[in-house]
XYZ file of C-alpha atoms in Angstrom:
674
model
C -35.433 -21.752 -10.764
C -35.356 -24.848 -8.560
C -36.289 -24.291 -4.916
C -36.775 -26.457 -1.856
C -38.730 -25.709 1.304
C -38.582 -27.340 4.711
C -39.497 -26.520 8.293
C -37.427 -26.328 11.458
C -38.737 -25.827 14.963
C -37.858 -22.574 16.684
C -36.539 -24.547 19.656
C -34.235 -26.589 17.438
C -32.855 -23.414 15.824
C -32.231 -21.782 19.191
C -30.697 -24.878 20.766
C -28.280 -25.258 17.851
C -27.630 -21.506 17.398
C -28.768 -21.586 13.765
C -30.112 -18.038 13.747
C -29.816 -16.397 11.325
C -30.239 -18.975 8.594
C -30.913 -16.813 5.565
C -28.216 -16.490 2.881
C -26.189 -19.419 4.253
C -25.397 -22.338 1.945
C -26.512 -25.977 2.055
C -25.160 -29.193 0.580
C -28.173 -31.434 -0.101
C -27.863 -35.186 -0.760
C -30.909 -37.126 -1.938
C -31.134 -40.897 -2.350
C -32.495 -41.452 -5.845
C -34.865 -44.303 -6.550
C -36.296 -45.011 -9.973
C -38.968 -47.318 -8.567
C -37.298 -50.528 -9.742
C -35.547 -51.130 -6.459
C -32.121 -50.564 -7.990
C -29.610 -48.398 -6.117
C -29.030 -45.431 -8.415
C -26.835 -43.501 -5.949
C -27.228 -39.973 -4.625
C -28.041 -36.695 -6.276
C -26.058 -33.789 -4.771
C -27.009 -30.121 -5.067
C -25.849 -26.882 -3.478
C -28.500 -24.408 -2.356
C -28.571 -20.912 -0.897
C -31.164 -20.136 1.754
C -33.409 -17.222 0.784
C -34.902 -14.637 3.112
C -36.792 -16.580 5.768
C -40.582 -16.662 5.577
C -41.640 -16.456 9.224
C -39.208 -14.908 11.650
C -39.210 -12.133 14.213
C -41.210 -8.924 14.013
C -40.858 -8.524 10.249
C -43.030 -11.586 9.671
C -45.579 -11.322 12.469
C -48.195 -9.808 10.195
C -47.675 -12.458 7.540
C -48.017 -15.134 10.208
C -51.391 -13.730 11.320
C -52.654 -13.630 7.745
C -51.500 -17.182 7.160
C -53.190 -18.604 10.254
C -56.573 -18.851 8.527
C -54.974 -21.008 5.850
C -53.241 -23.240 8.377
C -55.402 -26.324 7.957
C -55.392 -26.065 4.172
C -51.584 -25.795 3.996
C -50.797 -28.851 6.111
C -48.860 -31.408 4.090
C -49.336 -35.161 4.523
C -45.999 -35.353 6.362
C -46.963 -32.579 8.784
C -50.368 -34.131 9.412
C -48.844 -37.561 9.961
C -46.249 -36.265 12.418
C -48.741 -34.018 14.202
C -46.675 -30.839 13.777
C -47.868 -27.549 15.250
C -47.008 -25.016 12.541
C -46.923 -22.113 14.999
C -43.801 -23.674 16.528
C -42.020 -24.069 13.196
C -40.305 -21.747 10.781
C -40.268 -22.217 7.032
C -36.956 -22.179 5.232
C -36.819 -21.582 1.492
C -33.675 -22.274 -0.555
C -32.813 -22.052 -4.245
C -30.503 -24.312 -6.217
C -27.258 -22.624 -7.275
C -25.194 -25.634 -8.399
C -25.576 -29.370 -8.881
C -23.332 -32.187 -9.987
C -25.953 -33.521 -12.407
C -29.479 -32.720 -13.632
C -32.231 -33.424 -11.114
C -33.578 -36.952 -11.688
C -37.214 -36.938 -12.758
C -38.016 -39.476 -10.058
C -37.161 -36.889 -7.385
C -39.665 -34.465 -8.845
C -42.532 -36.927 -9.308
C -42.429 -38.664 -5.922
C -44.643 -37.200 -3.169
C -41.863 -36.808 -0.618
C -38.377 -38.076 0.116
C -35.747 -38.065 2.847
C -32.755 -35.819 2.305
C -29.449 -35.167 4.059
C -28.740 -31.454 4.522
C -25.373 -30.056 5.575
C -25.426 -26.381 6.541
C -22.435 -24.399 5.270
C -22.397 -21.196 7.275
C -21.047 -18.069 5.662
C -19.059 -15.756 7.908
C -21.051 -12.899 9.418
C -19.251 -10.280 7.261
C -19.922 -12.320 4.093
C -23.618 -12.653 4.941
C -23.917 -8.932 5.513
C -22.154 -8.092 2.254
C -24.500 -10.406 0.385
C -27.553 -9.047 2.205
C -26.582 -5.462 1.385
C -26.564 -6.377 -2.304
C -29.908 -8.186 -2.031
C -31.557 -5.191 -0.329
C -29.836 -2.418 -2.302
C -32.946 -1.858 -4.431
C -34.750 -0.764 -1.232
C -31.999 1.693 -0.232
C -32.550 5.477 -0.082
C -32.249 7.334 -3.387
C -28.731 8.663 -2.696
C -27.365 5.147 -2.174
C -29.196 3.772 -5.225
C -27.820 6.613 -7.351
C -24.284 5.916 -6.100
C -24.623 2.221 -6.946
C -25.876 2.943 -10.453
C -23.394 5.759 -11.130
C -26.100 8.423 -11.460
C -25.035 10.407 -8.396
C -23.647 13.923 -8.728
C -20.605 15.067 -6.763
C -21.550 18.698 -7.395
C -24.913 18.828 -5.605
C -24.833 21.160 -2.575
C -26.818 20.048 0.469
C -25.265 22.552 2.895
C -24.609 26.224 2.202
C -20.842 26.821 2.501
C -21.537 30.260 3.976
C -22.635 28.445 7.149
C -19.178 26.892 7.557
C -16.594 28.415 9.917
C -13.821 30.443 8.303
C -11.123 28.402 10.047
C -11.375 24.631 9.610
C -8.016 23.593 11.112
C -8.598 22.017 14.533
C -5.271 23.250 15.879
C -6.702 26.796 15.787
C -10.125 25.801 17.144
C -8.665 23.703 20.005
C -5.177 25.139 20.730
C -4.490 22.484 23.404
C -4.588 19.661 20.834
C -1.251 17.948 20.270
C 0.003 16.551 16.944
C -2.629 18.464 14.964
C -1.272 20.898 12.377
C -2.868 23.488 10.070
C -4.603 21.993 7.049
C -3.036 22.753 3.674
C -5.080 24.180 0.795
C -5.847 20.769 -0.715
C -7.074 19.472 2.646
C -9.189 22.570 3.295
C -10.820 22.211 -0.122
C -11.507 18.510 0.544
C -13.069 19.244 3.951
C -15.284 22.027 2.559
C -16.430 19.819 -0.302
C -17.307 16.962 2.049
C -19.271 19.241 4.376
C -21.379 20.744 1.594
C -21.932 17.929 -0.952
C -24.088 14.821 -0.709
C -21.351 12.569 -2.147
C -17.603 13.198 -1.973
C -14.463 11.218 -2.798
C -11.076 12.180 -1.355
C -7.929 10.508 -2.687
C -5.048 10.496 -0.235
C -1.725 9.275 -1.678
C 0.935 8.094 0.821
C 1.808 10.615 3.518
C -0.744 13.239 2.443
C -2.769 13.088 5.669
C -5.998 11.543 4.422
C -6.893 10.175 7.868
C -6.309 13.565 9.514
C -8.503 15.094 6.810
C -11.197 12.522 7.624
C -10.942 13.380 11.323
C -11.528 17.060 10.536
C -14.551 16.177 8.411
C -16.020 14.038 11.220
C -15.505 16.845 13.745
C -17.191 19.493 11.615
C -20.053 17.171 10.701
C -20.608 16.735 14.449
C -20.614 20.506 14.981
C -23.174 21.007 12.203
C -25.316 18.273 13.764
C -25.131 19.967 17.179
C -26.499 23.167 15.661
C -29.355 21.216 14.102
C -30.095 19.444 17.401
C -30.348 22.758 19.221
C -33.002 23.917 16.742
C -35.091 20.729 16.988
C -37.561 20.527 19.863
C -38.709 16.928 19.860
C -39.180 14.399 22.653
C -36.707 11.538 22.474
C -34.518 13.305 19.907
C -30.906 13.254 21.083
C -29.280 14.621 17.974
C -27.783 13.340 14.751
C -24.718 11.141 14.516
C -21.817 10.539 12.169
C -20.783 7.031 11.132
C -17.025 6.633 10.653
C -16.346 3.273 9.016
C -13.413 1.304 7.633
C -12.658 -2.171 6.251
C -10.741 -3.364 9.326
C -10.677 -2.799 13.067
C -7.162 -1.403 12.747
C -8.264 1.295 10.283
C -11.127 2.345 12.571
C -9.017 2.274 15.757
C -6.468 4.664 14.215
C -9.219 7.246 13.674
C -10.686 6.651 17.141
C -7.343 7.585 18.737
C -7.372 10.917 16.896
C -11.000 11.703 17.766
C -10.498 10.821 21.451
C -8.112 13.751 21.785
C -10.682 16.356 20.708
C -12.424 17.985 23.701
C -16.215 18.104 23.642
C -16.544 15.348 21.036
C -18.418 12.262 22.222
C -17.458 9.098 20.337
C -18.485 5.453 20.616
C -16.375 2.586 19.262
C -18.444 -0.504 18.481
C -16.633 -3.805 17.949
C -18.135 -6.997 16.571
C -19.595 -9.392 19.127
C -16.886 -11.981 18.510
C -14.267 -9.458 19.646
C -16.355 -8.423 22.654
C -16.603 -12.059 23.743
C -12.825 -12.201 24.041
C -13.203 -9.975 27.125
C -16.686 -11.024 28.241
C -17.098 -14.672 27.161
C -20.480 -16.372 26.960
C -20.316 -20.146 27.610
C -22.520 -21.413 24.790
C -22.253 -24.109 22.139
C -20.896 -21.758 19.470
C -18.030 -20.628 21.719
C -17.224 -24.263 22.504
C -17.131 -25.202 18.810
C -14.901 -22.235 17.935
C -12.468 -23.189 20.692
C -12.140 -26.642 19.123
C -11.313 -25.209 15.697
C -9.282 -22.042 16.327
C -8.040 -19.953 13.420
C -4.602 -18.457 14.028
C -5.088 -15.711 11.476
C -8.510 -14.694 12.829
C -7.518 -14.848 16.501
C -4.723 -12.354 15.910
C -7.171 -9.859 14.407
C -9.903 -10.365 17.014
C -8.679 -8.024 19.687
C -10.090 -4.772 21.020
C -7.731 -1.831 21.533
C -7.166 -1.476 25.294
C -6.482 2.252 24.953
C -10.030 2.725 23.610
C -11.654 1.046 26.613
C -13.412 4.205 27.830
C -15.213 4.698 24.512
C -15.842 1.052 23.555
C -19.490 -0.012 23.664
C -18.936 -3.278 25.568
C -17.224 -1.326 28.366
C -19.565 1.691 28.288
C -22.588 -0.538 29.006
C -20.746 -1.901 32.061
C -19.749 1.542 33.380
C -21.303 3.160 36.460
C -23.345 5.531 34.278
C -25.275 2.712 32.627
C -28.571 1.785 34.359
C -28.116 -1.837 33.235
C -24.514 -2.238 34.433
C -25.264 -4.081 37.694
C -27.464 -6.682 36.005
C -24.857 -7.206 33.282
C -22.194 -7.672 35.948
C -24.308 -10.390 37.582
C -24.629 -12.166 34.235
C -20.876 -11.921 33.671
C -20.216 -13.460 37.095
C -22.695 -16.251 36.401
C -21.031 -17.000 33.058
C -17.613 -17.143 34.719
C -18.908 -19.823 37.087
C -20.120 -21.918 34.161
C -16.798 -21.451 32.373
C -14.897 -22.468 35.518
C -17.010 -25.646 35.726
C -16.441 -26.260 32.004
C -20.195 -26.156 31.307
C -22.415 -24.334 28.827
C -24.910 -21.876 30.298
C -28.622 -22.743 29.896
C -30.402 -21.172 26.952
C -32.795 -19.254 29.230
C -29.890 -17.443 30.894
C -28.257 -16.644 27.547
C -31.581 -15.305 26.204
C -32.042 -13.082 29.276
C -28.487 -11.792 28.918
C -28.987 -11.050 25.208
C -32.157 -9.027 25.893
C -30.484 -7.128 28.731
C -27.389 -6.403 26.638
C -29.563 -5.181 23.768
C -31.328 -2.692 26.073
C -27.990 -1.484 27.437
C -26.547 -1.022 23.945
C -29.650 0.877 22.858
C -29.174 3.194 25.851
C -25.470 3.721 25.077
C -26.145 4.553 21.433
C -29.281 6.711 21.693
C -29.338 8.270 25.175
C -25.813 9.663 25.593
C -25.741 12.319 22.838
C -23.063 10.446 20.898
C -21.568 12.519 18.058
C -19.530 9.910 16.167
C -19.908 6.128 16.004
C -16.814 4.230 14.858
C -17.406 0.797 13.402
C -16.213 -1.496 10.616
C -18.257 -1.453 7.412
C -19.842 -4.867 7.918
C -20.581 -4.328 11.628
C -22.386 -1.107 10.669
C -24.931 -3.210 8.772
C -25.621 -5.505 11.721
C -29.010 -5.174 13.402
C -27.539 -4.274 16.818
C -26.010 -1.129 15.260
C -28.334 -0.152 12.427
C -31.609 -0.616 14.345
C -30.977 1.793 17.280
C -29.258 4.247 14.916
C -32.162 4.310 12.460
C -33.142 7.891 11.683
C -30.272 9.399 13.686
C -27.351 9.113 11.235
C -26.882 12.083 8.914
C -23.368 11.469 7.564
C -21.241 8.437 6.772
C -17.464 8.556 6.242
C -15.784 5.425 4.876
C -11.984 5.452 5.283
C -9.526 3.185 3.414
C -12.364 2.714 0.937
C -9.991 1.565 -1.800
C -9.507 -1.657 0.198
C -13.250 -2.432 0.371
C -15.120 -4.502 -2.176
C -18.241 -2.659 -3.361
C -20.552 -4.761 -1.198
C -18.534 -3.825 1.903
C -18.828 -0.112 1.131
C -22.529 -0.713 0.543
C -22.839 -2.245 4.043
C -21.672 0.999 5.644
C -23.977 3.103 3.483
C -27.001 0.833 4.022
C -26.379 0.603 7.760
C -26.246 4.378 8.100
C -28.792 5.474 5.453
C -26.934 8.772 5.621
C -27.816 11.912 3.699
C -24.134 12.726 3.098
C -21.523 10.119 2.177
C -17.739 10.603 2.040
C -15.363 8.004 0.603
C -11.691 8.381 1.553
C -8.957 6.182 0.133
C -6.378 5.635 -2.578
C -7.053 3.172 -5.388
C -3.334 3.228 -6.263
C -2.493 1.518 -2.959
C -3.821 -1.840 -1.719
C -6.918 -3.248 -3.389
C -9.487 -5.540 -1.745
C -8.119 -9.015 -0.988
C -9.815 -11.505 -3.336
C -8.694 -15.141 -3.215
C -10.633 -16.407 -6.236
C -8.929 -15.619 -9.565
C -12.216 -15.910 -11.461
C -13.801 -13.331 -9.150
C -10.815 -11.018 -9.742
C -11.166 -11.369 -13.506
C -14.880 -10.570 -13.251
C -14.103 -7.295 -11.455
C -14.717 -8.012 -7.770
C -11.340 -6.448 -6.956
C -12.461 -3.050 -8.289
C -13.616 -1.011 -5.301
C -16.388 1.567 -5.393
C -13.707 4.179 -4.758
C -11.770 3.089 -7.839
C -14.953 3.090 -9.926
C -15.555 6.751 -9.045
C -11.859 7.723 -8.769
C -11.972 10.295 -11.583
C -14.316 12.395 -9.424
C -11.991 12.352 -6.393
C -10.412 15.431 -4.807
C -6.714 14.581 -4.510
C -4.483 15.621 -1.607
C -1.192 16.596 -3.248
C 1.216 17.598 -0.447
C 3.028 14.708 1.229
C 4.631 14.982 4.682
C 6.513 11.673 4.830
C 9.180 10.950 2.232
C 12.410 12.694 1.300
C 11.649 14.506 -1.961
C 13.811 12.078 -3.990
C 12.141 9.064 -2.373
C 8.842 10.596 -3.444
C 9.863 11.322 -7.024
C 9.466 7.866 -8.596
C 6.116 6.980 -6.917
C 4.804 10.435 -7.793
C 5.721 10.104 -11.466
C 4.712 6.461 -11.894
C 1.514 6.301 -9.802
C 0.271 9.907 -9.453
C 1.112 11.680 -12.734
C 3.876 13.678 -11.033
C 1.383 15.626 -8.883
C 2.851 14.985 -5.422
C 4.594 17.894 -3.730
C 6.882 17.579 -0.713
C 6.071 19.687 2.357
C 8.543 22.334 3.513
C 9.174 20.703 6.899
C 10.318 17.547 5.054
C 12.578 19.567 2.750
C 14.154 21.206 5.822
C 15.059 17.897 7.528
C 18.718 17.368 8.343
C 20.108 14.036 7.059
C 21.337 11.292 9.385
C 24.893 9.944 9.315
C 24.077 7.244 6.733
C 26.357 6.673 3.748
C 24.578 6.472 0.378
C 26.113 5.555 -3.021
C 25.499 9.051 -4.402
C 25.379 11.120 -1.214
C 22.514 12.434 0.917
C 20.677 13.907 -2.076
C 19.566 10.420 -3.131
C 18.829 8.350 0.020
C 18.020 5.060 -1.682
C 19.827 2.067 -3.167
C 19.027 -1.154 -5.025
C 21.292 -4.089 -4.121
C 21.389 -6.780 -6.810
C 21.458 -10.216 -5.163
C 21.219 -13.487 -7.104
C 19.882 -15.772 -4.399
C 17.954 -19.021 -4.526
C 14.198 -18.797 -4.157
C 12.725 -21.474 -1.872
C 9.036 -22.369 -1.746
C 7.079 -23.495 1.299
C 4.805 -26.268 0.106
C 2.962 -26.795 3.392
C 0.921 -24.455 5.531
C 2.829 -23.388 8.644
C 2.869 -20.523 11.093
C 5.640 -19.089 8.922
C 3.554 -18.664 5.787
C 0.965 -20.202 3.526
C 1.422 -22.754 0.747
C 2.597 -20.168 -1.753
C 5.007 -18.452 0.600
C 8.679 -18.154 -0.286
C 12.042 -17.234 1.189
C 15.547 -16.380 -0.031
C 18.487 -17.034 2.314
C 20.986 -14.886 0.423
C 18.679 -11.877 0.659
C 18.178 -12.562 4.380
C 21.956 -12.386 4.881
C 22.005 -9.058 3.011
C 19.189 -7.711 5.197
C 21.177 -8.560 8.341
C 24.284 -6.911 6.876
C 22.434 -3.665 6.041
C 20.749 -3.649 9.452
C 24.107 -3.963 11.200
C 25.555 -1.177 9.036
C 22.647 1.160 9.846
C 22.878 0.571 13.593
C 26.655 1.114 13.445
C 25.915 4.460 11.805
C 23.765 5.492 14.766
C 20.276 4.531 13.590
C 18.079 3.062 16.341
C 16.239 -0.213 15.807
C 12.840 1.434 16.362
C 13.460 3.545 13.245
C 14.015 0.527 10.963
C 11.513 -1.893 9.433
C 12.036 -4.781 7.030
C 9.329 -5.440 4.439
C 8.725 -8.348 2.095
C 5.747 -9.521 0.034
C 6.209 -13.004 1.547
C 5.383 -13.932 5.139
C 7.884 -16.785 5.190
C 10.671 -14.318 4.413
C 9.433 -12.018 7.180
C 9.475 -14.889 9.672
C 12.999 -16.007 8.688
C 14.313 -12.432 8.820
C 12.820 -11.843 12.273
C 14.427 -15.040 13.601
C 17.806 -14.211 12.054
C 17.757 -10.656 13.437
C 17.049 -12.014 16.933
C 20.069 -14.299 16.613
C 22.217 -11.234 15.847
C 20.825 -9.197 18.751
C 18.321 -7.059 16.807
C 15.154 -8.098 18.658
C 13.695 -4.567 18.487
C 13.530 -4.548 14.675
C 10.398 -5.943 13.083
C 9.779 -7.567 9.714
C 6.293 -7.453 8.214
C 4.478 -8.115 4.975
C 3.848 -5.265 2.561
C 0.104 -5.711 3.036
C 0.425 -5.296 6.811
C 2.526 -2.154 6.338
C -0.162 -0.008 4.695
C -0.826 3.019 6.879
C 2.532 2.780 8.682
C 5.865 4.537 8.189
C 9.475 4.294 9.410
C 12.585 6.377 8.910
C 14.376 3.510 7.158
C 12.894 0.630 5.171
C 14.708 -2.469 3.908
C 12.662 -4.216 1.214
C 13.443 -7.849 0.344
C 11.853 -8.933 -2.962
C 12.670 -12.690 -2.573
C 11.904 -13.819 -6.142
C 14.914 -15.073 -8.114
C 15.856 -17.199 -11.140
C 19.167 -18.124 -12.786
C 19.841 -15.678 -15.624
C 19.619 -18.403 -18.297
C 16.010 -19.183 -17.230
C 14.788 -15.584 -17.477
C 12.694 -14.793 -20.549
C 13.575 -11.497 -22.214
C 10.075 -10.626 -23.459
C 7.767 -12.548 -21.140
C 3.999 -12.722 -21.377
C 1.776 -11.914 -18.415
C 1.279 -15.567 -17.285
C 5.071 -16.014 -17.082
C 5.411 -12.810 -15.058
C 2.654 -13.903 -12.679
C 4.284 -17.278 -12.156
C 7.855 -16.052 -11.654
C 7.367 -12.619 -10.061
C 4.112 -13.206 -8.167
C 3.282 -10.284 -5.870
C 6.015 -8.199 -7.519
C 3.725 -7.663 -10.530
C 1.091 -6.021 -8.292
C 1.676 -2.288 -8.700
C -0.544 -1.561 -5.699
C 1.658 -3.566 -3.315
C 4.817 -2.085 -4.836
C 3.457 1.437 -4.381
C 2.907 0.682 -0.684
C 6.382 -0.854 -0.342
C 8.134 2.123 -1.962
C 6.300 4.754 0.092
C 6.768 3.628 3.726
C 10.248 5.159 4.189
C 10.725 8.700 5.458
C 14.515 9.052 5.255
C 15.959 6.093 3.359
C 15.078 2.994 1.321
C 17.122 -0.149 0.647
C 15.818 -2.626 -1.947
C 17.307 -6.118 -2.222
C 16.461 -8.289 -5.205
C 17.476 -9.935 -8.451
C 17.686 -7.059 -10.946
C 18.016 -9.449 -13.890
C 14.649 -11.019 -13.090
C 12.557 -8.015 -12.096
C 14.008 -5.979 -14.972
C 11.823 -7.883 -17.463
C 8.746 -6.275 -15.824
C 8.105 -2.791 -17.263
C 7.325 -1.225 -13.872
C 10.519 -2.533 -12.261
C 12.554 -1.679 -15.383
C 11.530 1.960 -14.962
C 12.516 1.890 -11.284
C 15.909 0.298 -12.048
C 16.542 2.923 -14.751
C 15.558 5.645 -12.277
C 18.026 4.299 -9.697
C 20.801 3.751 -12.258
C 20.510 7.319 -13.593
C 21.146 8.550 -10.051
C 24.029 6.179 -9.348
C 22.029 4.101 -6.860
C 21.975 0.696 -8.588
C 24.565 -1.629 -7.028
C 25.127 -4.633 -9.325
C 28.402 -5.829 -7.770
C 29.166 -7.637 -4.488
C 30.129 -4.411 -2.626
């Protein structure tokens, strides 16, 4: 193992906002000299910074022990420059890749000058990596989950202590939009409340989020009982962590929990989101403003309807003893922003300390029952440190979309004694850009790894029973049942090829597939569009609205963002500004009465291979070969589904061939121009 060590002053790190350094990457360039005076060029290596040697309270003891060795450890460079080691931090890094072997001359010479470029990982990436690095120090339950040794049958709570009625609509009759749990949901809730480790699989429309909300509520009630029996100074009760891979997934749950009387929740956003509302004029903010990311800026937004339970607003409320001082800091920062200046480091440091005290108060002194936070934010120090020892249970929703390290962040941040994973490995997987990483298994979530142990919710409340039939048979072994209230729905005045019994149709369209070769706001480099399919989408939309269907009940889906953009623009031109088009990925978790799905991909019939290999399918069908995306696309519609695509092309894929056969058997495959 090749390592390098260097020192940076604490002041330099603070002035340049380098904290934290550990786990970030470095590109190191060293001028090589063989001693002959000839220019032999540069050696380039990529390093990863290890855990830092002297930093904050974790290293204070080590620093004291090292002080006696101070004079002995001084290098010739340090002695020559007159460095005071107490003002410097050591940074250790290990070599992970180099363009060539290290020249022997670099090893033998006493010292050399190097150029170091810091490549900062994103905060979520650093936390994922750190969770893996520290997983060997995790509590036994988490270690057993990671290694597959955990049991899903071990009782930690006696089920006789559970209430007989678990449905919240009976416990809190004033609650709206809460309905009695079905038998599968009741069994899942009971299992989660009594076992140390539980997995709940929720296929589309089966109410997995509502089930998770019930679990969180009853965990909180069990914790309240425990709190009442504990007589201990400073003990304000146990908490539940409710985590998810995205802010959207967590916000959805927060809206449900807000409605429940007597339940105290706290929504914690990442600091970058909080700074959208309460900006801090520092160097980092200035740099980010110079290099904005459109994709990130869209996601970085706190839900305004959750203001009353969001941490960054709670600490500024009248109940908070630190609110007035925080308000003064906010006013001061606004003055600096108005003058287009960065605030001095002293002021930013004071604000950070004050904010930390306020957050600690909000988390530990208000008898909070449930903390809602994304998986990676849960592993941040500002959340995990004040919550240490107070979290008994951790629920991770949409867990099938988390890479294992992300799930591990939530578990490590909580150190909970009971862990519940909720998700569906048959829907969207984690987004992995690197094909090599996919092939090595990074796309397999922890939920998928343990999926055979999952309790499955089998009654769906969304789709017409015939819309549900194909997804049920192809993705869920035919286990999905349709709820009675769905069976009793009266059909709308929409004309279908084979009547109201089969509210779906596949329209064969042989369009021309166009690729976008540059990155634009309409899509990325691999994005595509199909004008003939766009025209068909507009035609179907007009037909639906003429048949009395409102625009708010229609959504257009496509795997390609460029197609979504073009469709949205074309619909606006035809007066349908209230109808949205979105990617299949963005549609997970949503539903509409009517869905129009545009597949985009197309080839002339003579270019279509009859028995293609997987590489050909990947190249010519792209996202359409991803069964997880197709499952999501087919299961968003409640009352009717229109699919537009080239049947000749997609028919060479076994999954699509089965769907086309299914539609044809029911008279719902339209191959002609009608």
